[in-house]
Coordinates of C-alpha atoms in Angstrom, one line a residue:
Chain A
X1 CA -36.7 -80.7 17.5
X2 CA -38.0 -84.0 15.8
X3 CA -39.0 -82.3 13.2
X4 CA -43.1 -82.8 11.5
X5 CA -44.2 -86.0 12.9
X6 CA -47.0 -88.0 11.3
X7 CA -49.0 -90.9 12.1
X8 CA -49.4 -94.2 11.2
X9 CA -46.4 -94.9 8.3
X10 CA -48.8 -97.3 6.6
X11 CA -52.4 -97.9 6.9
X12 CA -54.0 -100.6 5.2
X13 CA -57.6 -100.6 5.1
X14 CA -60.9 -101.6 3.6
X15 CA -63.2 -99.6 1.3
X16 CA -65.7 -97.9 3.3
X17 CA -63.8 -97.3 6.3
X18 CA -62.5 -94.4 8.0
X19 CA -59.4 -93.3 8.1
X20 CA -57.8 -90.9 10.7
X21 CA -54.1 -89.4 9.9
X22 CA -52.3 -87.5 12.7
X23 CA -49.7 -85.2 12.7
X24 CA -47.8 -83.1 14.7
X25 CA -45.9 -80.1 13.5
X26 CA -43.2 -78.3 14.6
X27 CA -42.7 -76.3 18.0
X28 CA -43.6 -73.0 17.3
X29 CA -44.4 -73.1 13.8
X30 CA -48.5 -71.3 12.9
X31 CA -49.1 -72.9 9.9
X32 CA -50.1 -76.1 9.1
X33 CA -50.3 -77.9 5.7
X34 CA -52.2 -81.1 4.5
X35 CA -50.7 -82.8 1.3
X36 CA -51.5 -85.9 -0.9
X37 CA -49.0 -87.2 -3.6
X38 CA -50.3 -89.8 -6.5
X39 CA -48.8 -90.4 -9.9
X40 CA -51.7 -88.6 -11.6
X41 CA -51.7 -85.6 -9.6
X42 CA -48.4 -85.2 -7.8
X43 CA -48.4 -83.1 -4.9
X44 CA -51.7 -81.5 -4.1
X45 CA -52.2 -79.0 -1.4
X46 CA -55.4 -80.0 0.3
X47 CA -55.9 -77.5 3.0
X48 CA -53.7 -75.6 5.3
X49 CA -54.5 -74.1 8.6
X50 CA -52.8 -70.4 9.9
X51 CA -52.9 -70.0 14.1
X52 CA -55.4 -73.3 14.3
X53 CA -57.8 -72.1 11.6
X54 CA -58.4 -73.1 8.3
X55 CA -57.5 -70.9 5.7
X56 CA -58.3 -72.7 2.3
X57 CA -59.8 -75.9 1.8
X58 CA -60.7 -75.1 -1.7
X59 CA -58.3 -78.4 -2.5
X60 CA -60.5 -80.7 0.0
X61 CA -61.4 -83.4 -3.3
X62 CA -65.0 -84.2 -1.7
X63 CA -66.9 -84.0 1.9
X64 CA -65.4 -87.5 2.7
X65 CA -62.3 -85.4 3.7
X66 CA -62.2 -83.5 6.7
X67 CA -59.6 -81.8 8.2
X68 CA -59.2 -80.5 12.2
X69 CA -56.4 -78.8 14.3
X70 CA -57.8 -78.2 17.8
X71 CA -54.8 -76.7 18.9
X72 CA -51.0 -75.5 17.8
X73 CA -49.6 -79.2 17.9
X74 CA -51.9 -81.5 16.8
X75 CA -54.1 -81.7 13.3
X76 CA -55.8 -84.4 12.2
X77 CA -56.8 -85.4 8.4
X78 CA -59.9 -87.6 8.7
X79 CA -61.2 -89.8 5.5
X80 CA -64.9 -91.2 5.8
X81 CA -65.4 -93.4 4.2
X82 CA -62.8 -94.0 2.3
X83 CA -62.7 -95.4 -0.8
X84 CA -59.7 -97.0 -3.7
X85 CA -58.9 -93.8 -5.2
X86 CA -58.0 -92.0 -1.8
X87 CA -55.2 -94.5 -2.5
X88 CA -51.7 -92.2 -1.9
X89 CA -49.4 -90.8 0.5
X90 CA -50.3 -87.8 2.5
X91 CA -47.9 -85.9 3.8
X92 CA -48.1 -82.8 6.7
X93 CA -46.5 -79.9 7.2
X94 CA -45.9 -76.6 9.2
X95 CA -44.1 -73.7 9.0
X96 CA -43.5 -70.0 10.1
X97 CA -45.9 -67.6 9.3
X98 CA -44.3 -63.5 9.2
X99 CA -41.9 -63.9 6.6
X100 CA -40.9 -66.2 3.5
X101 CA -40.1 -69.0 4.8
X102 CA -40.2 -73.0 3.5
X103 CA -42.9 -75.8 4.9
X104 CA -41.4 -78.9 6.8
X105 CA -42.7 -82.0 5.6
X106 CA -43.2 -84.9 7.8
X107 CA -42.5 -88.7 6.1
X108 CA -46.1 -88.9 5.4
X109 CA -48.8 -92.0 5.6
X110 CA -48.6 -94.3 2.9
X111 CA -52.4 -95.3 2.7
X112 CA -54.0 -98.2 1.0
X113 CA -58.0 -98.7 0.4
X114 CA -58.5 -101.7 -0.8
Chain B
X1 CA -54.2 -77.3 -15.4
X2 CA -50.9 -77.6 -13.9
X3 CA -49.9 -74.0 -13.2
X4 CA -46.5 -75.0 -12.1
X5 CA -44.6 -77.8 -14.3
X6 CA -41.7 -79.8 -14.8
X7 CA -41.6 -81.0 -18.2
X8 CA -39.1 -83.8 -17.4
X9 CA -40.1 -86.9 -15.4
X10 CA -36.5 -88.1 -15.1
X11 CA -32.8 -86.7 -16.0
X12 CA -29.4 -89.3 -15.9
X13 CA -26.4 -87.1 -15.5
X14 CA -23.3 -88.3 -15.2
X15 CA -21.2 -87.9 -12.0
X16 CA -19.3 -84.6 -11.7
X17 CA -21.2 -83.2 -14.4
X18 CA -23.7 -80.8 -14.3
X19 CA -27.7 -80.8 -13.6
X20 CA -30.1 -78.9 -14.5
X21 CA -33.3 -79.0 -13.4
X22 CA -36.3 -77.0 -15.4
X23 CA -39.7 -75.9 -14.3
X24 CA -42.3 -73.8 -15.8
X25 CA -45.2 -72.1 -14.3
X26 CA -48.4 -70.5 -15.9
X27 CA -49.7 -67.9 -12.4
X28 CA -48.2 -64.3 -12.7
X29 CA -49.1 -64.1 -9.2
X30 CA -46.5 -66.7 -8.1
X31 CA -43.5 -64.5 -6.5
X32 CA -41.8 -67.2 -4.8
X33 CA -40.2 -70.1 -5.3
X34 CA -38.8 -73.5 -3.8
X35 CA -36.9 -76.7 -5.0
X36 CA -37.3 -79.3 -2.7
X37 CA -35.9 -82.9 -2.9
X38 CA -37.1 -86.0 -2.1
X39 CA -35.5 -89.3 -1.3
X40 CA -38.1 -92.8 -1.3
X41 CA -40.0 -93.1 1.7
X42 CA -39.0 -89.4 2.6
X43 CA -40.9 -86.2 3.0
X44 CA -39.9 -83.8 0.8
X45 CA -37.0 -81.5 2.0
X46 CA -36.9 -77.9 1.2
X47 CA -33.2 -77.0 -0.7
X48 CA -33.1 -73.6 -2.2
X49 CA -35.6 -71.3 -2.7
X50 CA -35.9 -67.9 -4.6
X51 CA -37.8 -64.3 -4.3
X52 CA -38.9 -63.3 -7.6
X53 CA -37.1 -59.8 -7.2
X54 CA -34.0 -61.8 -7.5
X55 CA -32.7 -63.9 -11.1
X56 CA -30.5 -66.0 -9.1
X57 CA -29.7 -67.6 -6.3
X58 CA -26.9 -69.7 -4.7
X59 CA -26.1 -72.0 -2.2
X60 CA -23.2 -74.1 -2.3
X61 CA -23.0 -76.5 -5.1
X62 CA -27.3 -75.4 -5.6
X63 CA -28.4 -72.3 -8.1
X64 CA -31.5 -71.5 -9.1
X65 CA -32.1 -69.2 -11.9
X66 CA -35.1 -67.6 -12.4
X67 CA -36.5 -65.4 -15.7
X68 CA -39.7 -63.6 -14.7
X69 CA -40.8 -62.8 -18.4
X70 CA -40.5 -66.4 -19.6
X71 CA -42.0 -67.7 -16.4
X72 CA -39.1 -70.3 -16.1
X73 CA -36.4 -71.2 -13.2
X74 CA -34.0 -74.2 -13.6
X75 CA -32.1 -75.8 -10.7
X76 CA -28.1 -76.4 -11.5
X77 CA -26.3 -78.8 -9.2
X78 CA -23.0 -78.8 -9.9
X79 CA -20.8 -80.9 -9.6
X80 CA -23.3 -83.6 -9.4
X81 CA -22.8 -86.5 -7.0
X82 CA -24.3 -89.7 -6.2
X83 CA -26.1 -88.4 -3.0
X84 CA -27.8 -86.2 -5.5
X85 CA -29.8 -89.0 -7.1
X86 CA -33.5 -88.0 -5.5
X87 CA -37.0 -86.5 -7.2
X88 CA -36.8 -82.8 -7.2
X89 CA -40.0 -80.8 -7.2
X90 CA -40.5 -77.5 -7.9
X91 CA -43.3 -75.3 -5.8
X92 CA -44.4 -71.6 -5.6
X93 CA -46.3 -69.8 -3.4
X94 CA -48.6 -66.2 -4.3
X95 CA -49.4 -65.5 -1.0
X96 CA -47.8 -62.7 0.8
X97 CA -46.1 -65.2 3.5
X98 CA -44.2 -66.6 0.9
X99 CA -44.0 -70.4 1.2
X100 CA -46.5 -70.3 4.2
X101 CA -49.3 -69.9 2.2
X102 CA -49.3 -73.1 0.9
X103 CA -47.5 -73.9 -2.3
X104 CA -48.0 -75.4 -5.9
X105 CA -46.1 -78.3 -6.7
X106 CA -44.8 -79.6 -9.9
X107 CA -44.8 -83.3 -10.7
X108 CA -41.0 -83.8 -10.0
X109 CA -38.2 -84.7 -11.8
X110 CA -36.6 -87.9 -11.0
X111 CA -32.6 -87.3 -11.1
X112 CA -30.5 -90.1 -11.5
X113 CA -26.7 -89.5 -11.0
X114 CA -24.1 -92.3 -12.7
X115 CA -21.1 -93.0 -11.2

């Protein structure tokens, strides 16, 4: 397997904008994790989805974010519009739900709002 | 509030010697727990993890130690090698899927091994 695989690396883009990051988890895995890393903050869970649904958002910063998995292998995290402080890497990723088990992180998106 | 937290940004150990890792956490409810490492540009990868019906668990040159009533665990890599230069962060989880309920993250501690 290729493991979580996100997309774009890097996005660059202008204040105001929106932002679409992609990721695909792993084959066969239920659950499905959103995280951003900053200095400030570290790593924050943001939401996480269990069999396609969301579970808990309660870590969504503000309605600009917006999160959708419309089906097992594909979830997107959508920023709109974005704005300098969205500024950080976000990184996705899935695991097994049924037993203790550890998340897969993909390499994440570096983004940039200038 | 940081409910889970690792007190030291960075830690320079020399090679062969041991490291140890710390993290605190402030949630009762958290009942297991993961180190994960991290190289630059890298998601985080998961390394050891422990059940908090255990005090200790190993895996190679990896233990983690955990004491319940002071709400600590501390990573020990020994012996230390140059690969081992990453951040480590340290996460739990309260829900009853373990880590698949989404897990709290420390800031990380940035582990610098000298040859």
């Amino acid at each position: 397997d290729a493991g979580v695989i996100q997309s774009p690396r890097h996005e660059v883009t202008e204040m105001g904008q929106e932002v679409t990051l992609r990721c695909k988890p792993i084959s066969g895995h239920n659950s499905l994790f959103w995280y951003r890393q900053t200095m400030m903050r570290g790593l924050e869970l943001l939401i996480y989805f269990n069999n396609n649904v969301p579970i808990d958002d309660s870590g969504m910063p503000e309605d600009r974010f917006s999160a959708k998995m419309p089906n097992a292998s594909f979830s997107t995290l959508k920023i709109q519009p974005s704005e300098p402080r969205d500024s950080a890497v976000y990184f996705c990723a899935s695991s097994l739900t049924g037993g203790i088990t550890e998340a897969f992180f993909g390499q994440g998106t570096r983004l940039t709002v200038v | 509030d940081q409910q889970v937290k690792q007190n030291s940004p960075s830690l320079s150990v020399q090679e062969g010697r041991i490291s140890i890792l710390n993290c605190d956490y402030t949630n009762s409810m958290f009942d297991y727990f993961l180190w994960y490492k991290k190289y630059p540009a890298e998601g985080p990868t998961f390394l050891i993890s422990i059940s908090s019906i255990k005090d200790k668990n190993e895996d190679g040159r990896f233990t983690v130690f955990l004491n319940k009533s002071a709400k600590h665990l501390s990573l020990h890599i020994v012996p230390s090698q140059p690969g081992d230069s990453a951040v480590y962060f340290c996460a739990a989880s309260a829900g009853p899927g373990g880590g698949a309920d989404g897990l709290t993250f420390g800031k990380g501690t940035h582990l610098i091994i000298q040859p």
